[in-house]
XYZ file of C-alpha atoms in Angstrom:
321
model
C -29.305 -31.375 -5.254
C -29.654 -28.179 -3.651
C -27.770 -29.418 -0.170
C -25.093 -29.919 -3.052
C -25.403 -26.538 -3.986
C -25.129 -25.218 -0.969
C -22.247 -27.552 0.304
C -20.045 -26.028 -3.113
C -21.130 -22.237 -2.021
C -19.723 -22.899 0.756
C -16.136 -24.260 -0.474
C -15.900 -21.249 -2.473
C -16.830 -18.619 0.117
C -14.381 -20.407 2.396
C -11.611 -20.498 -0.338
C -12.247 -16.561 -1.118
C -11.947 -15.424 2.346
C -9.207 -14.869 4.871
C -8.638 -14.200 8.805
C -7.273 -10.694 10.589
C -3.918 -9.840 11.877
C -3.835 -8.367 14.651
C -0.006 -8.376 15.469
C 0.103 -4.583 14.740
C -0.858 -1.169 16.634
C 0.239 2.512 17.861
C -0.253 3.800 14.533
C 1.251 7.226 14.215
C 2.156 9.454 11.105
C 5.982 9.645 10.095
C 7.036 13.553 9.910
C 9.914 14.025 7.169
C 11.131 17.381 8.472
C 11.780 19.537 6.267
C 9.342 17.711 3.121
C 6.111 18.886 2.371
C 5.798 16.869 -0.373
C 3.997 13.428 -1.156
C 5.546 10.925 0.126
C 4.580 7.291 -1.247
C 6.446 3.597 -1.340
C 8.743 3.993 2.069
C 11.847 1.612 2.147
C 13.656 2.153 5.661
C 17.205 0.804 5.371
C 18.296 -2.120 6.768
C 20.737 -0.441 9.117
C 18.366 2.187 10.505
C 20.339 4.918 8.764
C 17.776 6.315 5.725
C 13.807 6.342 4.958
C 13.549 6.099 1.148
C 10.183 7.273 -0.778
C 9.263 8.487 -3.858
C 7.012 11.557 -4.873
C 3.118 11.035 -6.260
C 3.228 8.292 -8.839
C 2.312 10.143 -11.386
C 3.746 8.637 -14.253
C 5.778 11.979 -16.154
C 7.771 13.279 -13.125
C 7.482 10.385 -10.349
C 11.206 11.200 -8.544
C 13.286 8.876 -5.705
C 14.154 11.150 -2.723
C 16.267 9.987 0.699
C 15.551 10.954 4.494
C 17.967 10.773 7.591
C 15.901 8.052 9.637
C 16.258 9.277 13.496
C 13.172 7.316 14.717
C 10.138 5.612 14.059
C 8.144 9.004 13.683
C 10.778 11.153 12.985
C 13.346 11.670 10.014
C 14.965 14.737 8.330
C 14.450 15.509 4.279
C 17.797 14.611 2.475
C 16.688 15.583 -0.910
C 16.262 14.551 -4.754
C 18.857 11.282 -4.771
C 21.368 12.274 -6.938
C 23.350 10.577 -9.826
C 21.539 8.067 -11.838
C 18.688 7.371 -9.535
C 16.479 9.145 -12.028
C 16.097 10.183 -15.283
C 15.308 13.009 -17.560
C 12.058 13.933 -17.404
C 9.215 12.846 -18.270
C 10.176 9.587 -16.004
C 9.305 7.223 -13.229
C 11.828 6.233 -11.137
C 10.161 5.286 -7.867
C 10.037 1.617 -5.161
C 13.500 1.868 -4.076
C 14.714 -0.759 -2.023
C 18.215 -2.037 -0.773
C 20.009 -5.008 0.795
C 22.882 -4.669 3.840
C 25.559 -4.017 0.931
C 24.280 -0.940 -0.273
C 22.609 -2.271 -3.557
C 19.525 -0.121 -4.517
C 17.291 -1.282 -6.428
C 14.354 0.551 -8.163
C 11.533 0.255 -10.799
C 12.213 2.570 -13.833
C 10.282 3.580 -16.937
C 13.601 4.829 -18.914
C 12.909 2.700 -22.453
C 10.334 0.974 -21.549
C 8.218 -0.376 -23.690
C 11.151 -0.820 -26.085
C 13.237 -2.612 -23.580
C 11.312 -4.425 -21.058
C 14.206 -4.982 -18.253
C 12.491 -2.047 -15.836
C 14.172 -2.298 -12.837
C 17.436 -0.504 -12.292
C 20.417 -1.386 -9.705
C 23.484 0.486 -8.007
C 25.440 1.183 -5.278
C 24.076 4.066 -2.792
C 26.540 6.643 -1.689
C 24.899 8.158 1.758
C 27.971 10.463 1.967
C 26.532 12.054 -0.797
C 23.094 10.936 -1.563
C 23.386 9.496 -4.685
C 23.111 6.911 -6.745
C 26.536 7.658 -9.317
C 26.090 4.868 -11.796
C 23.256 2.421 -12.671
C 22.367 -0.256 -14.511
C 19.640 -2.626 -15.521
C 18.852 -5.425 -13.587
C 19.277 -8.523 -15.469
C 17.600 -12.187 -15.471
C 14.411 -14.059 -17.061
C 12.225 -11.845 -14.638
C 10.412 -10.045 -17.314
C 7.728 -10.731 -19.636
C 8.432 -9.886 -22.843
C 5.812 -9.681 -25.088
C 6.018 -6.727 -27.875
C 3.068 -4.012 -27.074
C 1.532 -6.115 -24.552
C 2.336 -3.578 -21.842
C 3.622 -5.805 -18.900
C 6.000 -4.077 -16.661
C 7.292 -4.635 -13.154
C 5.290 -2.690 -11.113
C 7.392 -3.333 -7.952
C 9.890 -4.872 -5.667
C 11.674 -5.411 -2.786
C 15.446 -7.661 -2.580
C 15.710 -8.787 0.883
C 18.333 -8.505 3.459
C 20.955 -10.253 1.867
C 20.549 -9.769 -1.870
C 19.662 -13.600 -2.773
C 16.273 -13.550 -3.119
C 14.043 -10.687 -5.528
C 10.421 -10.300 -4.969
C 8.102 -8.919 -7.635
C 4.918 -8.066 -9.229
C 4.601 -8.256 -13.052
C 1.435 -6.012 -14.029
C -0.448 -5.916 -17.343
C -1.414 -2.944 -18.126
C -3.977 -1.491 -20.098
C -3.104 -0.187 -23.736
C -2.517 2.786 -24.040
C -0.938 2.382 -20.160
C -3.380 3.668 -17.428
C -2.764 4.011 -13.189
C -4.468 0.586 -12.614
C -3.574 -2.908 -14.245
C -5.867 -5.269 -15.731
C -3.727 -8.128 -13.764
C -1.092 -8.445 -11.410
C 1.471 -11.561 -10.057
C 3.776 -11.324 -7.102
C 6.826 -13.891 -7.871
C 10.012 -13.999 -6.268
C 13.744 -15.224 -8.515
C 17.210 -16.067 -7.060
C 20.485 -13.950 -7.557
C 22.868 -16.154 -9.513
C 26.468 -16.516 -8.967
C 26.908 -14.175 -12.121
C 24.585 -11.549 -10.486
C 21.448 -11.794 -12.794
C 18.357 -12.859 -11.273
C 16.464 -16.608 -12.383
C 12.374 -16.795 -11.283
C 12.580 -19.312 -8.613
C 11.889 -22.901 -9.991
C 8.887 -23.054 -7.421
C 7.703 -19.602 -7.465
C 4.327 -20.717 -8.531
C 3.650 -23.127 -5.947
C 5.629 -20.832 -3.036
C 3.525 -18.732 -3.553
C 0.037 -19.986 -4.152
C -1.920 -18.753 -1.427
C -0.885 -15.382 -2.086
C -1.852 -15.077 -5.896
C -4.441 -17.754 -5.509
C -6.283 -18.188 -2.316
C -8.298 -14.809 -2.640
C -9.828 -14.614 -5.896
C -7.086 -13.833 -8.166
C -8.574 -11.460 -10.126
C -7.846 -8.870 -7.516
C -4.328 -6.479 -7.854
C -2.377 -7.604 -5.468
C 1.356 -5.664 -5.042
C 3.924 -4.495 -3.415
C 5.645 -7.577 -1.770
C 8.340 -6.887 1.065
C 9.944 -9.709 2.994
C 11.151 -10.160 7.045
C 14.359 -11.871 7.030
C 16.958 -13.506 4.798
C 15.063 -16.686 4.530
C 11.894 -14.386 4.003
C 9.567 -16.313 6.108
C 6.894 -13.447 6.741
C 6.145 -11.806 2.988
C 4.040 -8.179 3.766
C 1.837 -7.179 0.385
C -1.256 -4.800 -0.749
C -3.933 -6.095 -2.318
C -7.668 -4.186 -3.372
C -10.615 -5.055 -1.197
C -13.774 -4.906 -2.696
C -16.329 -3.631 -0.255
C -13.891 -1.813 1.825
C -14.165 2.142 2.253
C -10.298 1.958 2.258
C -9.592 0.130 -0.844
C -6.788 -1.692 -0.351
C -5.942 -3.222 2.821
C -2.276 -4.631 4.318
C -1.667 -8.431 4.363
C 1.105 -10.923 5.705
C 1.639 -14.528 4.899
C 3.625 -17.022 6.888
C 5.670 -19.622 6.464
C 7.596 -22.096 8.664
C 11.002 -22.772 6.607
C 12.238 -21.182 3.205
C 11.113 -24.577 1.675
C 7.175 -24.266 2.417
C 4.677 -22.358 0.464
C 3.468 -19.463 1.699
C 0.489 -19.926 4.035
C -2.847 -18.166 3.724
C -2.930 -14.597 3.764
C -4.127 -12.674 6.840
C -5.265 -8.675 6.469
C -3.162 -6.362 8.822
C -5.546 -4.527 11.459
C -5.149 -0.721 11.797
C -6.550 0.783 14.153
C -8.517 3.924 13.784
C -7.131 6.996 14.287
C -9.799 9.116 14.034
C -9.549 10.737 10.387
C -10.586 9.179 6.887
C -8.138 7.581 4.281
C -7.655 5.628 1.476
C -5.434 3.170 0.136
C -3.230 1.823 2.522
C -0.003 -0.116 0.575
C 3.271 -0.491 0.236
C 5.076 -1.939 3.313
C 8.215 -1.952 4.632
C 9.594 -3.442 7.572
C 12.465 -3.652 9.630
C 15.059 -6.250 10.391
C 14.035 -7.010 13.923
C 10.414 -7.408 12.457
C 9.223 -4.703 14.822
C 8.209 -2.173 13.242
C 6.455 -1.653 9.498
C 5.790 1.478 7.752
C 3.526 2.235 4.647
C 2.000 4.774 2.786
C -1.731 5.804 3.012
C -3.570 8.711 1.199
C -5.078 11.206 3.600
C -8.401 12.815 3.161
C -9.633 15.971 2.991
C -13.394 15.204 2.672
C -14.895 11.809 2.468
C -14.068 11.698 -1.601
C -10.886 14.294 -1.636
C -7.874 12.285 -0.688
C -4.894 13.978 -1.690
C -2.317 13.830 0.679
C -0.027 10.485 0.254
C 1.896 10.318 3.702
C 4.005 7.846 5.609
C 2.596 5.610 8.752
C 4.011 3.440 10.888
C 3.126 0.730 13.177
C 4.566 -1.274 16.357
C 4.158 -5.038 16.576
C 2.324 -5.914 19.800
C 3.357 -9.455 19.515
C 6.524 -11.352 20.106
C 8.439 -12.055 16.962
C 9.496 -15.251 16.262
C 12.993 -15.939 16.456
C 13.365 -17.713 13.080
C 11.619 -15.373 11.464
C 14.177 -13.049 11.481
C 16.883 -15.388 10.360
């Protein structure tokens, strides 16, 4: 009875864990000239042109701003984004994201709870910075269940604008900075332009909700390609001094489920921080950025900032179709 024992410990301890990437390296902090700000959730445009962040998530005043991208450490302040990027405050408007026709997406807290369709879409205007009309986005991507505080917490639309990834939190009532329980899922732009949850979101992606014990938040998905056959995401580590970590899961073919998550290696740089999240990455899959919270002593960690990372390894070539 007890080799049984053992024999089950050890199908759970191998069905909790998961192996390192080590794909990634030459970590070096993104300077947004003329921004002194906090900088958090980077989205860098797939043609090269803008870095997108918003300021410190802080729930009453969290604002979308624009950069000029002119390298991979390098980009110029553009400002507030203008129009109806974001609302009167108190507000969150914050995740932007956009596909190669100019559609911006972003999570928004303008009537929520009392209307539960949180994310916003429009057209960006670069020549101006702006945003000039908005609207919500529409499909059965919400959870709608009167004072039960879900919300989308995040997103990212990849390349093309067919396929939405997600993360519906629950949140604690009233709402607080970290949900009781989170789901990354993934729906399909219909012809009509509303988004439908993919009819095999579930299984897709299993390994990603599932494999590590599911209990743990796990956010901020952002795909590598139109077929989105590398899916970046953040997820809390218990035990580690950084709290969350990076991860990437694989896949072969649009058809497969993800495979099983692997934690992104970064190397050390010499100072102490917390909470790396929030990926973005570019079309030629060589380059990702995200957001980490500097320190200022071992538990003062106040400075959100943008990183960025070179891949040391080949990509594959269908990963980027």
């Amino acid at each position: 009875e007890m080799k049984v024992a053992h024999f089950w410990l050890f199908l759970l301890f191998v069905g909790c864990t998961y192996g390192a990437n080590h794909e990634w390296g030459n970590l070096e902090k993104v300077e947004i000239a003329g921004y002194t700000g906090q900088s958090m959730e980077p989205f860098l445009s797939r043609d090269g042109k803008w870095l997108f962040f918003n300021t410190l998530n802080s729930g009453d005043n969290t604002t979308l701003m624009y950069s000029h991208y002119i390298n991979s450490t390098y980009a110029t302040y553009g400002g507030v984004i203008g129009g109806e990027a974001n609302g009167p405050v108190p507000h969150l408007d914050a995740v932007p994201a956009m596909d190669n026709n100019n559609t911006f997406y972003w999570v928004s807290t303008r009537g929520w709870p009392f209307n539960y369709d949180n994310l916003e879409m429009g057209t960006w205007d670069g020549s101006v910075g702006s945003v000039p009309k908005s609207h919500h986005v529409h499909g059965n991507i919400y959870i709608e269940v009167f004072k039960q505080n879900w919300i989308i917490s995040d997103q990212e639309i990849n390349q093309d604008g067919s396929l939405l990834f997600y993360t519906n939190s629950h949140l604690t009532n009233p709402p607080g900075p970290v949900p009781l329980f989170t789901n990354i899922s993934m729906a399909v732009r219909q012809p009509g332009g509303a988004f439908r949850v993919h009819p095999k979101a579930v299984q897709l992606l299993a390994n990603i909700n599932n494999h590590i014990n599911p209990k743990l938040i796990r956010y901020a998905p952002s795909s590598l390609g139109t077929k989105a056959l590398e899916l970046y995401f953040s997820m809390e580590v218990p035990g580690d001094s950084h709290g969350t970590g990076l991860f990437v899961s694989k896949r072969t073919s649009e058809t497969e489920p993800f495979g099983v998550p692997q934690q992104i290696t970064i190397p050390s740089d010499g100072k102490h921080y917390k909470n790396p999240e929030a990926t973005t990455i570019t079309p030629d899959g060589k380059l990702i950025m995200f957001k980490r919270d500097d320190c200022e002593s071992f538990f003062v960690c106040t400075k959100r900032r943008i990183y960025k990372m070179d891949r040391l390894a080949d990509v594959p070539p269908e990963a980027l179709e």
